[in-house]
Amino acid sequence: MEASSYVDATLAVYRKALEQFPSAGICLQAYLYRTKEDLKNLMALKPSVRLVKGAYKEPTDVAYPAKKDVDESYFLLGETMLIAQREGQMLRAAFGTHDVTLIRRLADFATKESMPRHALEIQMLYGIQRAEQERLAAEGYRSGVLVAYGNYWYPWFVRRLAERPANLWFMLKNLFAA
C-alpha cells in the first residue's frame, strides 16, 4: 500500500484480483482514519491482510499524527483481524511491525482468546529486530522476513527513509544493536 491518495485504486485492484486469485493479499495502514472501515468492507471477501503502521507523511485530516494513536489503531485493528481469522472471515492476518510492545500486546490478546501461537504472524524487514524474529519463531509464532530485491529495491528503500527520516535512526540502531 502506498500513500493515502492511492488507497481507493489499490482496493479496487485488490477486489478485482481476488476474482481470479482468492489467496491474494493486501496491505492496510493503521495510521489512516479510514482503515477500520476499509477492513470492515473487505471482510465479505475473506481477505488476506498485512497490517502496517504506515510510512508516509500524511495530513492530519487523513491520518493519526501521534504515535500513541497509531499504536492504538494498530492494536484494535489487529484484534479485529485475529478474531476474523479465527472465525473464518479472513483468510490470513499478518502484522508487519518491529514494535515489540505491539507484538507482545497482540500475542497477549491471542493467548487470552485461546488462539494457538501459529495464528499470529509477524513480518519484519531483514536485519531489523533479529532477536525478536528468532524469539517469535522459537516460541511457535509465524515469523516472516521481508527482503527488498530486484531493480527497484533501492528507490523503495530511499522512499521509506525520505517519507519518515526517523526510519533511518531506527534502522541504524538495529544494525549496530547485535
Coordinates of N, CA and C in Angstrom, one line a residue:
M1 N 0.9 -1.2 0.0 CA 0.0 0.0 0.0 C 0.9 1.2 0.0
E2 N 0.6 2.1 -0.8 CA 1.4 3.4 -0.9 C 0.6 4.5 -0.2
A3 N 0.9 5.7 -0.5 CA 0.3 6.9 0.1 C -1.2 6.9 0.1
S4 N -1.9 7.7 0.9 CA -3.3 7.6 1.0 C -4.0 7.9 -0.3
S5 N -3.4 8.7 -1.1 CA -4.1 9.0 -2.4 C -4.2 7.8 -3.3
Y6 N -3.6 6.7 -3.0 CA -3.6 5.5 -3.8 C -4.5 4.4 -3.2
V7 N -5.1 4.7 -2.0 CA -5.8 3.6 -1.3 C -7.0 3.1 -2.1
D8 N -7.9 4.0 -2.6 CA -9.1 3.6 -3.4 C -8.7 2.8 -4.6
A9 N -7.7 3.2 -5.3 CA -7.3 2.5 -6.5 C -6.7 1.1 -6.2
T10 N -5.9 1.1 -5.1 CA -5.4 -0.2 -4.7 C -6.4 -1.2 -4.2
L11 N -7.4 -0.7 -3.5 CA -8.5 -1.5 -3.0 C -9.3 -2.1 -4.2
A12 N -9.5 -1.2 -5.2 CA -10.2 -1.7 -6.4 C -9.5 -2.8 -7.2
V13 N -8.1 -2.6 -7.3 CA -7.3 -3.6 -8.0 C -7.4 -4.9 -7.1
Y14 N -7.3 -4.8 -5.8 CA -7.3 -5.9 -5.0 C -8.6 -6.7 -5.1
R15 N -9.7 -6.0 -5.1 CA -11.1 -6.7 -5.3 C -11.1 -7.4 -6.6
K16 N -10.6 -6.8 -7.6 CA -10.6 -7.4 -9.0 C -9.7 -8.7 -9.0
A17 N -8.5 -8.5 -8.3 CA -7.5 -9.6 -8.3 C -8.1 -10.8 -7.6
L18 N -8.9 -10.6 -6.5 CA -9.5 -11.7 -5.8 C -10.4 -12.6 -6.6
E19 N -11.0 -12.0 -7.7 CA -11.8 -12.8 -8.5 C -11.1 -14.0 -9.2
Q20 N -9.8 -13.8 -9.5 CA -9.0 -14.9 -10.1 C -8.0 -15.5 -9.2
F21 N -7.6 -14.7 -8.1 CA -6.6 -15.2 -7.2 C -7.1 -15.0 -5.8
P22 N -7.9 -16.0 -5.3 CA -8.5 -15.8 -4.0 C -7.6 -15.7 -2.8
S23 N -6.3 -16.1 -3.0 CA -5.4 -16.0 -1.9 C -4.5 -14.8 -2.0
A24 N -4.8 -13.9 -2.9 CA -4.1 -12.6 -3.0 C -4.3 -11.8 -1.7
G25 N -3.3 -11.0 -1.4 CA -3.3 -10.2 -0.2 C -3.2 -8.7 -0.4
I26 N -3.5 -8.0 0.6 CA -3.4 -6.5 0.5 C -2.8 -6.0 1.8
C27 N -2.1 -4.9 1.7 CA -1.6 -4.2 2.9 C -2.4 -3.0 3.3
L28 N -2.8 -2.9 4.6 CA -3.5 -1.8 5.1 C -2.7 -1.1 6.1
Q29 N -2.9 0.2 6.2 CA -2.1 1.1 7.1 C -2.9 1.6 8.3
A30 N -2.5 1.3 9.5 CA -3.2 1.6 10.7 C -3.3 3.1 11.0
Y31 N -2.4 3.9 10.4 CA -2.4 5.3 10.8 C -3.5 6.1 10.0
L32 N -4.1 5.5 9.0 CA -5.2 6.1 8.3 C -6.5 6.0 9.0
Y33 N -7.2 7.1 9.2 CA -8.5 7.0 9.8 C -9.5 6.1 9.2
R34 N -9.4 5.9 7.9 CA -10.3 5.2 7.1 C -10.1 3.6 7.2
T35 N -9.0 3.2 7.7 CA -8.7 1.8 7.6 C -9.6 0.9 8.3
K36 N -10.2 1.3 9.4 CA -11.2 0.5 10.1 C -12.4 0.2 9.2
E37 N -12.8 1.2 8.5 CA -14.0 1.0 7.6 C -13.5 0.1 6.3
D38 N -12.3 0.4 5.8 CA -11.8 -0.4 4.7 C -11.7 -1.9 5.1
L39 N -11.2 -2.2 6.3 CA -11.1 -3.6 6.7 C -12.5 -4.2 6.8
K40 N -13.5 -3.5 7.4 CA -14.8 -4.0 7.6 C -15.4 -4.3 6.2
N41 N -15.2 -3.4 5.2 CA -15.8 -3.6 3.9 C -15.1 -4.8 3.1
L42 N -13.9 -5.1 3.5 CA -13.2 -6.2 2.8 C -13.7 -7.6 3.4
M43 N -14.2 -7.6 4.6 CA -14.5 -8.9 5.3 C -15.3 -9.9 4.5
A44 N -16.3 -9.4 3.7 CA -17.2 -10.3 2.9 C -16.4 -11.0 1.9
L45 N -15.2 -10.6 1.5 CA -14.3 -11.2 0.5 C -13.3 -12.2 1.1
K46 N -13.4 -12.4 2.4 CA -12.4 -13.3 3.1 C -11.0 -12.9 2.7
P47 N -10.5 -11.7 3.0 CA -9.3 -11.2 2.5 C -8.1 -11.8 3.3
S48 N -6.9 -11.6 2.7 CA -5.6 -11.8 3.4 C -5.1 -10.4 3.5
V49 N -4.8 -10.0 4.8 CA -4.4 -8.6 5.1 C -3.1 -8.6 5.8
R50 N -2.2 -7.7 5.4 CA -1.0 -7.4 6.1 C -1.2 -6.0 6.7
L51 N -1.2 -5.9 8.0 CA -1.3 -4.6 8.6 C 0.0 -4.0 9.0
V52 N 0.2 -2.7 8.6 CA 1.4 -2.0 8.9 C 1.0 -0.7 9.6
K53 N 1.9 0.0 10.2 CA 1.6 1.3 10.8 C 1.3 2.4 9.7
G54 N 2.2 2.4 8.7 CA 2.1 3.5 7.7 C 3.4 4.2 7.7
A55 N 3.9 4.5 6.5 CA 5.3 5.0 6.4 C 5.3 6.4 5.7
Y56 N 4.2 6.9 5.3 CA 4.2 8.2 4.5 C 3.7 9.3 5.4
K57 N 4.2 10.5 5.1 CA 3.8 11.7 5.9 C 2.5 12.1 5.3
E58 N 1.4 12.0 6.1 CA 0.1 12.3 5.6 C -0.5 13.5 6.4
P59 N -1.4 14.2 5.8 CA -2.0 15.3 6.6 C -2.9 14.8 7.8
T60 N -3.0 15.7 8.8 CA -3.7 15.3 10.0 C -5.2 15.0 9.8
D61 N -5.8 15.5 8.6 CA -7.2 15.1 8.4 C -7.3 13.8 7.7
V62 N -6.2 13.1 7.4 CA -6.2 11.8 6.8 C -5.7 10.7 7.7
A63 N -4.7 11.1 8.6 CA -4.0 10.1 9.4 C -3.8 10.6 10.8
Y64 N -3.7 9.6 11.7 CA -3.4 10.0 13.1 C -2.0 10.6 13.2
P65 N -1.8 11.8 13.8 CA -0.5 12.4 13.8 C 0.4 11.9 15.0
A66 N -0.2 11.3 16.0 CA 0.5 10.9 17.2 C 0.8 9.4 17.2
K67 N 2.0 9.0 17.6 CA 2.4 7.6 17.6 C 1.5 6.8 18.5
K68 N 1.1 7.3 19.6 CA 0.3 6.6 20.6 C -1.1 6.3 19.9
D69 N -1.6 7.2 19.1 CA -2.9 6.9 18.4 C -2.7 5.9 17.3
V70 N -1.6 6.0 16.6 CA -1.3 5.0 15.6 C -1.2 3.6 16.2
D71 N -0.5 3.5 17.3 CA -0.3 2.2 18.0 C -1.7 1.7 18.5
E72 N -2.5 2.5 19.0 CA -3.8 2.0 19.5 C -4.7 1.6 18.3
S73 N -4.7 2.3 17.2 CA -5.4 1.9 16.0 C -4.9 0.6 15.5
Y74 N -3.5 0.4 15.5 CA -2.9 -0.9 15.0 C -3.4 -2.0 15.9
F75 N -3.4 -1.8 17.2 CA -3.8 -2.9 18.1 C -5.3 -3.2 17.9
L76 N -6.1 -2.2 17.8 CA -7.6 -2.5 17.7 C -7.9 -3.2 16.4
L77 N -7.2 -2.8 15.3 CA -7.3 -3.4 14.0 C -6.8 -4.9 14.1
G78 N -5.7 -5.0 14.8 CA -5.1 -6.4 15.0 C -6.1 -7.3 15.7
E79 N -6.7 -6.8 16.7 CA -7.7 -7.6 17.4 C -8.8 -8.1 16.5
T80 N -9.3 -7.1 15.7 CA -10.4 -7.4 14.7 C -9.9 -8.5 13.7
M81 N -8.7 -8.3 13.2 CA -8.2 -9.3 12.2 C -8.0 -10.7 12.8
L82 N -7.5 -10.7 14.0 CA -7.3 -12.1 14.6 C -8.6 -12.8 14.9
I83 N -9.6 -12.1 15.3 CA -10.9 -12.7 15.6 C -11.5 -13.1 14.2
A84 N -11.4 -12.2 13.2 CA -11.9 -12.6 11.9 C -11.2 -13.8 11.3
Q85 N -9.9 -13.9 11.5 CA -9.2 -15.1 11.0 C -9.7 -16.3 11.7
R86 N -9.8 -16.2 13.0 CA -10.3 -17.4 13.8 C -11.7 -17.8 13.4
E87 N -12.5 -16.9 13.0 CA -13.9 -17.2 12.7 C -14.1 -17.4 11.2
G88 N -13.0 -17.5 10.4 CA -13.1 -17.8 9.0 C -13.5 -16.7 8.1
Q89 N -13.6 -15.5 8.7 CA -13.9 -14.3 7.9 C -12.7 -13.7 7.2
M90 N -11.5 -14.1 7.5 CA -10.3 -13.6 6.9 C -9.4 -14.8 6.6
L91 N -8.9 -14.9 5.4 CA -8.0 -16.0 5.0 C -6.7 -15.9 5.8
R92 N -6.1 -14.8 5.9 CA -4.8 -14.6 6.5 C -4.7 -13.2 7.2
A93 N -4.2 -13.2 8.4 CA -3.9 -12.0 9.1 C -2.4 -11.9 9.4
A94 N -1.8 -10.9 8.9 CA -0.3 -10.8 9.1 C 0.0 -9.4 9.6
F95 N 1.0 -9.3 10.4 CA 1.3 -8.0 11.1 C 2.7 -7.6 10.8
G96 N 2.9 -6.5 10.0 CA 4.2 -6.0 9.6 C 4.6 -4.9 10.6
T97 N 5.4 -5.3 11.6 CA 5.8 -4.3 12.6 C 7.1 -4.8 13.3
H98 N 7.9 -3.8 13.7 CA 9.1 -4.1 14.5 C 8.9 -3.7 15.9
D99 N 7.7 -3.2 16.2 CA 7.3 -2.7 17.5 C 7.1 -3.8 18.5
V100 N 8.0 -4.1 19.4 CA 8.0 -5.2 20.3 C 6.8 -5.0 21.3
T101 N 6.5 -3.8 21.7 CA 5.4 -3.6 22.6 C 4.1 -4.1 21.9
L102 N 3.9 -3.7 20.7 CA 2.7 -4.1 19.9 C 2.6 -5.6 19.7
I103 N 3.7 -6.1 19.4 CA 3.8 -7.6 19.1 C 3.4 -8.3 20.4
R104 N 3.9 -7.9 21.5 CA 3.5 -8.5 22.8 C 2.0 -8.3 23.2
R105 N 1.5 -7.1 22.9 CA 0.1 -6.9 23.1 C -0.8 -7.8 22.3
L106 N -0.4 -8.0 21.0 CA -1.1 -8.9 20.1 C -1.0 -10.3 20.6
A107 N 0.2 -10.7 21.0 CA 0.4 -12.1 21.5 C -0.4 -12.3 22.8
D108 N -0.4 -11.4 23.6 CA -1.2 -11.5 24.9 C -2.7 -11.6 24.5
F109 N -3.2 -10.8 23.6 CA -4.6 -10.9 23.2 C -4.9 -12.2 22.6
A110 N -4.1 -12.7 21.7 CA -4.3 -14.1 21.1 C -4.3 -15.1 22.2
T111 N -3.4 -15.1 23.2 CA -3.4 -16.0 24.3 C -4.7 -15.9 25.1
K112 N -5.1 -14.7 25.4 CA -6.3 -14.5 26.2 C -7.6 -15.1 25.4
E113 N -7.5 -15.0 24.1 CA -8.6 -15.5 23.3 C -8.4 -17.0 22.9
S114 N -7.5 -17.7 23.6 CA -7.2 -19.1 23.4 C -6.8 -19.5 21.9
M115 N -6.2 -18.6 21.3 CA -5.7 -18.8 19.9 C -4.3 -19.5 19.9
P116 N -4.1 -20.4 19.0 CA -2.8 -21.0 19.0 C -1.7 -20.0 18.6
R117 N -0.5 -20.2 19.0 CA 0.6 -19.3 18.6 C 0.7 -19.1 17.1
H118 N 0.6 -20.2 16.4 CA 0.7 -20.0 14.9 C -0.3 -19.2 14.3
A119 N -1.4 -18.8 15.0 CA -2.4 -17.9 14.5 C -1.9 -16.5 14.3
L120 N -0.8 -16.1 15.0 CA -0.2 -14.8 15.0 C 1.0 -14.8 14.1
E121 N 0.9 -14.1 13.0 CA 2.0 -14.0 12.1 C 2.6 -12.6 12.1
I122 N 3.9 -12.5 12.4 CA 4.6 -11.2 12.5 C 5.6 -11.2 11.3
Q123 N 5.6 -10.1 10.6 CA 6.5 -9.9 9.5 C 7.4 -8.7 9.7
M124 N 8.7 -8.9 9.5 CA 9.7 -7.8 9.7 C 10.7 -7.7 8.6
L125 N 11.3 -6.5 8.5 CA 12.3 -6.3 7.5 C 13.6 -7.1 7.9
Y126 N 14.3 -7.6 6.9 CA 15.5 -8.3 7.1 C 16.5 -7.4 7.9
G127 N 17.1 -8.0 8.9 CA 18.2 -7.3 9.6 C 17.7 -6.4 10.8
I128 N 16.4 -6.2 10.9 CA 15.8 -5.4 12.0 C 15.1 -6.2 13.0
Q129 N 15.5 -6.1 14.2 CA 14.9 -6.8 15.4 C 15.1 -8.3 15.2
R130 N 16.3 -8.7 14.8 CA 16.6 -10.1 14.5 C 16.3 -11.0 15.8
A131 N 16.7 -10.5 16.9 CA 16.5 -11.3 18.2 C 15.0 -11.5 18.4
E132 N 14.2 -10.5 18.1 CA 12.7 -10.7 18.3 C 12.2 -11.7 17.2
Q133 N 12.7 -11.6 16.0 CA 12.3 -12.6 15.0 C 12.6 -14.0 15.5
E134 N 13.8 -14.2 16.0 CA 14.2 -15.5 16.4 C 13.4 -16.0 17.6
R135 N 13.1 -15.1 18.5 CA 12.3 -15.4 19.7 C 10.9 -15.8 19.3
L136 N 10.3 -15.1 18.4 CA 8.9 -15.4 17.9 C 8.9 -16.8 17.2
A137 N 9.9 -17.0 16.4 CA 9.9 -18.3 15.7 C 10.1 -19.5 16.7
A138 N 11.0 -19.3 17.6 CA 11.3 -20.3 18.6 C 10.1 -20.6 19.5
E139 N 9.3 -19.6 19.7 CA 8.1 -19.8 20.6 C 6.9 -20.3 19.8
G140 N 7.0 -20.5 18.5 CA 5.9 -21.1 17.7 C 5.0 -20.1 17.0
Y141 N 5.4 -18.8 17.0 CA 4.6 -17.9 16.2 C 5.1 -17.9 14.7
R142 N 4.3 -17.6 13.8 CA 4.7 -17.5 12.4 C 5.5 -16.1 12.3
S143 N 6.6 -16.2 11.7 CA 7.5 -15.1 11.6 C 8.1 -15.0 10.2
G144 N 7.7 -13.9 9.5 CA 8.2 -13.7 8.1 C 9.2 -12.6 8.1
V145 N 10.1 -12.7 7.1 CA 11.1 -11.7 6.9 C 11.0 -11.1 5.5
L146 N 10.9 -9.8 5.4 CA 10.8 -9.1 4.1 C 12.2 -8.7 3.6
V147 N 12.5 -9.1 2.4 CA 13.8 -8.8 1.8 C 13.5 -8.0 0.5
A148 N 13.9 -6.8 0.5 CA 13.7 -6.0 -0.7 C 14.7 -6.4 -1.8
Y149 N 14.3 -6.6 -3.0 CA 15.2 -7.1 -4.0 C 14.7 -6.6 -5.4
G150 N 15.4 -6.9 -6.4 CA 15.0 -6.5 -7.8 C 15.6 -5.2 -8.2
N151 N 15.2 -4.7 -9.3 CA 15.8 -3.4 -9.8 C 15.4 -2.2 -9.0
Y152 N 14.3 -2.3 -8.3 CA 13.7 -1.1 -7.6 C 13.9 -1.2 -6.1
W153 N 14.7 -2.1 -5.6 CA 14.8 -2.2 -4.1 C 15.4 -0.9 -3.5
Y154 N 16.3 -0.3 -4.2 CA 17.0 0.9 -3.7 C 16.0 2.1 -3.7
P155 N 15.3 2.4 -4.8 CA 14.3 3.5 -4.7 C 13.3 3.3 -3.7
W156 N 12.8 2.0 -3.5 CA 11.8 1.7 -2.5 C 12.4 2.1 -1.1
F157 N 13.6 1.6 -0.8 CA 14.3 1.9 0.4 C 14.4 3.4 0.7
V158 N 14.9 4.1 -0.3 CA 15.1 5.6 -0.2 C 13.7 6.3 0.1
R159 N 12.7 5.8 -0.6 CA 11.4 6.4 -0.3 C 10.9 6.3 1.1
R160 N 11.2 5.1 1.7 CA 10.8 4.9 3.1 C 11.6 5.8 4.0
L161 N 12.9 6.0 3.7 CA 13.7 7.0 4.5 C 13.3 8.4 4.3
A162 N 13.0 8.8 3.1 CA 12.6 10.2 2.8 C 11.2 10.5 3.4
E163 N 10.3 9.6 3.4 CA 9.0 9.9 3.9 C 9.0 10.0 5.4
R164 N 9.9 9.2 6.1 CA 9.9 9.3 7.5 C 11.4 9.1 7.9
P165 N 12.1 10.2 8.1 CA 13.6 10.1 8.4 C 13.8 9.4 9.7
A166 N 12.9 9.3 10.6 CA 13.1 8.5 11.8 C 13.4 7.1 11.5
N167 N 12.9 6.6 10.3 CA 13.2 5.2 9.9 C 14.7 5.0 9.8
L168 N 15.5 6.0 9.4 CA 16.9 5.8 9.3 C 17.5 5.6 10.7
W169 N 17.1 6.3 11.7 CA 17.7 6.1 13.0 C 17.3 4.7 13.6
F170 N 16.0 4.3 13.3 CA 15.6 3.0 13.7 C 16.4 1.9 13.1
M171 N 16.7 2.1 11.8 CA 17.5 1.1 11.1 C 18.9 1.0 11.6
L172 N 19.5 2.2 11.8 CA 20.9 2.2 12.2 C 21.0 1.7 13.6
K173 N 20.1 2.0 14.5 CA 20.1 1.5 15.9 C 20.0 -0.1 15.8
N174 N 19.2 -0.6 15.0 CA 19.1 -2.1 14.9 C 20.3 -2.8 14.2
L175 N 20.9 -2.1 13.3 CA 22.1 -2.6 12.6 C 23.3 -2.8 13.6
F176 N 23.4 -1.8 14.5 CA 24.5 -1.9 15.5 C 24.2 -2.4 16.8
A177 N 22.9 -2.9 17.0 CA 22.5 -3.5 18.3 C 22.9 -4.9 18.5
A178 N 23.2 -5.6 17.4 CA 23.5 -7.0 17.5 C 24.9 -7.2 18.1

